Short mmCIF file of C-alpha atoms in Angstrom, two decimals:
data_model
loop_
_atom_site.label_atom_id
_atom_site.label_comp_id
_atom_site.label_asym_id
_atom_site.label_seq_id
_atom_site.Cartn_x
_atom_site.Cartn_y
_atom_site.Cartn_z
CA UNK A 1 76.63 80.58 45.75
CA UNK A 2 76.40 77.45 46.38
CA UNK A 3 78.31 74.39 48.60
CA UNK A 4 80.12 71.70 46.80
CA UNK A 5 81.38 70.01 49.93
CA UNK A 6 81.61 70.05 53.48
CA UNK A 7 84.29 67.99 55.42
CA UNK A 8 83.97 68.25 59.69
CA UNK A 9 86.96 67.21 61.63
CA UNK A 10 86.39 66.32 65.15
CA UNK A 11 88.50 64.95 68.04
CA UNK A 12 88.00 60.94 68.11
CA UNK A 13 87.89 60.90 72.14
CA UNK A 14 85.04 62.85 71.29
CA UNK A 15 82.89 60.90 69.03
CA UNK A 16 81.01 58.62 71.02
CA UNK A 17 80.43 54.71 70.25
CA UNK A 18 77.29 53.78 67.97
CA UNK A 19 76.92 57.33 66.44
CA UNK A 20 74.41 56.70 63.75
CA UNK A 21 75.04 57.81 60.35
CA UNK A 22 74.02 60.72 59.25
CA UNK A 23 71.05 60.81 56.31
CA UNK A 24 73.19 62.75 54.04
CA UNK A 25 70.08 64.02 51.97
CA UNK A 26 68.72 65.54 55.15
CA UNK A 27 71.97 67.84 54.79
CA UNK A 28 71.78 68.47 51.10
CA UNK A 29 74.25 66.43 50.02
CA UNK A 30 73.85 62.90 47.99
CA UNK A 31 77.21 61.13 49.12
CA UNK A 32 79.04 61.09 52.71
CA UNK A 33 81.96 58.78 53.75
CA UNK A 34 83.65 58.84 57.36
CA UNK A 35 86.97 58.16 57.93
CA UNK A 36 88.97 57.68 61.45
CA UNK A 37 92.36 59.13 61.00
CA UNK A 38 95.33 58.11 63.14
CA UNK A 39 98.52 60.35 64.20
CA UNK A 40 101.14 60.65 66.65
CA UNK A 41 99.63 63.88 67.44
CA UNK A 42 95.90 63.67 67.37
CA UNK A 43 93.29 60.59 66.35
CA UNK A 44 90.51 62.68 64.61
CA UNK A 45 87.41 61.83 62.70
CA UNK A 46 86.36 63.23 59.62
CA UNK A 47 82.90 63.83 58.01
CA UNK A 48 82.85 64.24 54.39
CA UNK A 49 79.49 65.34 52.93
CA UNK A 50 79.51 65.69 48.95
CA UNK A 51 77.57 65.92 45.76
CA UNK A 52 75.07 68.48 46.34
CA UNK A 53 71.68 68.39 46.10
CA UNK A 54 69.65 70.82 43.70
CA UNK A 55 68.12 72.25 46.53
CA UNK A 56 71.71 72.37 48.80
CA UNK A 57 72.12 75.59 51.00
CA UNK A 58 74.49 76.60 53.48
CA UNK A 59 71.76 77.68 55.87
CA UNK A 60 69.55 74.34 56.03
CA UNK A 61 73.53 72.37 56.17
CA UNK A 62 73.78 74.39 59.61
CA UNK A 63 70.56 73.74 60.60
CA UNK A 64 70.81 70.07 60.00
CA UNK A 65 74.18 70.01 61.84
CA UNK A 66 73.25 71.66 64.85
CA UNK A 67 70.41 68.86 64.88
CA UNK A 68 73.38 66.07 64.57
CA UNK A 69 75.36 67.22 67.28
CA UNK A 70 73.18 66.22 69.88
CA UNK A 71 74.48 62.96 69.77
CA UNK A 72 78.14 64.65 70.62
CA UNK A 73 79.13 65.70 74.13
CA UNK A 74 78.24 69.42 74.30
CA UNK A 75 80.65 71.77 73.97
CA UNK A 76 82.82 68.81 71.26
CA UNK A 77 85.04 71.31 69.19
CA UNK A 78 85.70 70.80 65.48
CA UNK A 79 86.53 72.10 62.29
CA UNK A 80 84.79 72.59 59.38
CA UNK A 81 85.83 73.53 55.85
CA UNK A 82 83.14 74.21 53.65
CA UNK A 83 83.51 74.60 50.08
CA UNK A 84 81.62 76.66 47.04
CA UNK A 85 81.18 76.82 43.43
CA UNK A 86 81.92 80.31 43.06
CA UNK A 87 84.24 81.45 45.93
CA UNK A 88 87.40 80.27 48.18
CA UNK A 89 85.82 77.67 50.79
CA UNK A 90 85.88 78.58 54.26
CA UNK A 91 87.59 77.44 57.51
CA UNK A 92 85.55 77.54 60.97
CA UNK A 93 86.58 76.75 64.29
CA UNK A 94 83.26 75.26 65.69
CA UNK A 95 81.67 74.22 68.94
CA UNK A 96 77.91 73.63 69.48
CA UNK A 97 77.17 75.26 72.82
CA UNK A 98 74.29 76.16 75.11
CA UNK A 99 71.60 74.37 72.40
CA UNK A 100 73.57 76.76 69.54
CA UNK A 101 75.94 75.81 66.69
CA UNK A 102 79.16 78.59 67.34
CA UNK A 103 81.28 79.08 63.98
CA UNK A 104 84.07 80.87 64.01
CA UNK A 105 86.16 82.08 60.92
CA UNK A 106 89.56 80.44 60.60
CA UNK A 107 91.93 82.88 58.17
#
């Protein structure tokens, strides 16, 4: 199995001025694009990560991520979809808490 894409929506009031750019290659992925997103209900930020790496795997994504986040305020909540080459992508409800990335399964 293996990721195609990942795309992290989080809370604008929550991403903090001057956030550097992620190194996209550090995450397994060759492209990545962010885009601020505006709404009568909710002004969110999205993440897009892309065209995999040979060596892309979910695990080192989440390892990478959890690494990210300490620029966010602790306990920022967001979404993540994550998608495959060989199965349905999958919906988390995330938070990274207490030094831990917490995923859990949106259906």
């Amino acid at each position: 199995m293996s990721m195609t894409s990942v795309t992290i929506t989080v809370p604008s009031h929550f991403v903090p001025g001057g956030l550097p750019t992620p190194d996209c290659k550090q995450f397994g992925f060759n492209g990545f694009e962010r885009s601020f997103i505006r709404s009568a209900k909710d002004n969110t930020v999205t993440f897009a990560f892309f065209a995999p790496t040979t060596n892309c795997n979910e695990e080192h994504f989440d390892e990478e991520l959890e690494k990210y986040f300490w620029h966010f305020s602790k306990g920022t909540p967001f979404t993540m979809k994550k998608e495959f080459d060989d199965q349905p992508p999958e919906h988390h409800q995330c938070q990274y808490l207490n030094n831990k990335l917490i995923q859990e399964s949106l259906f």
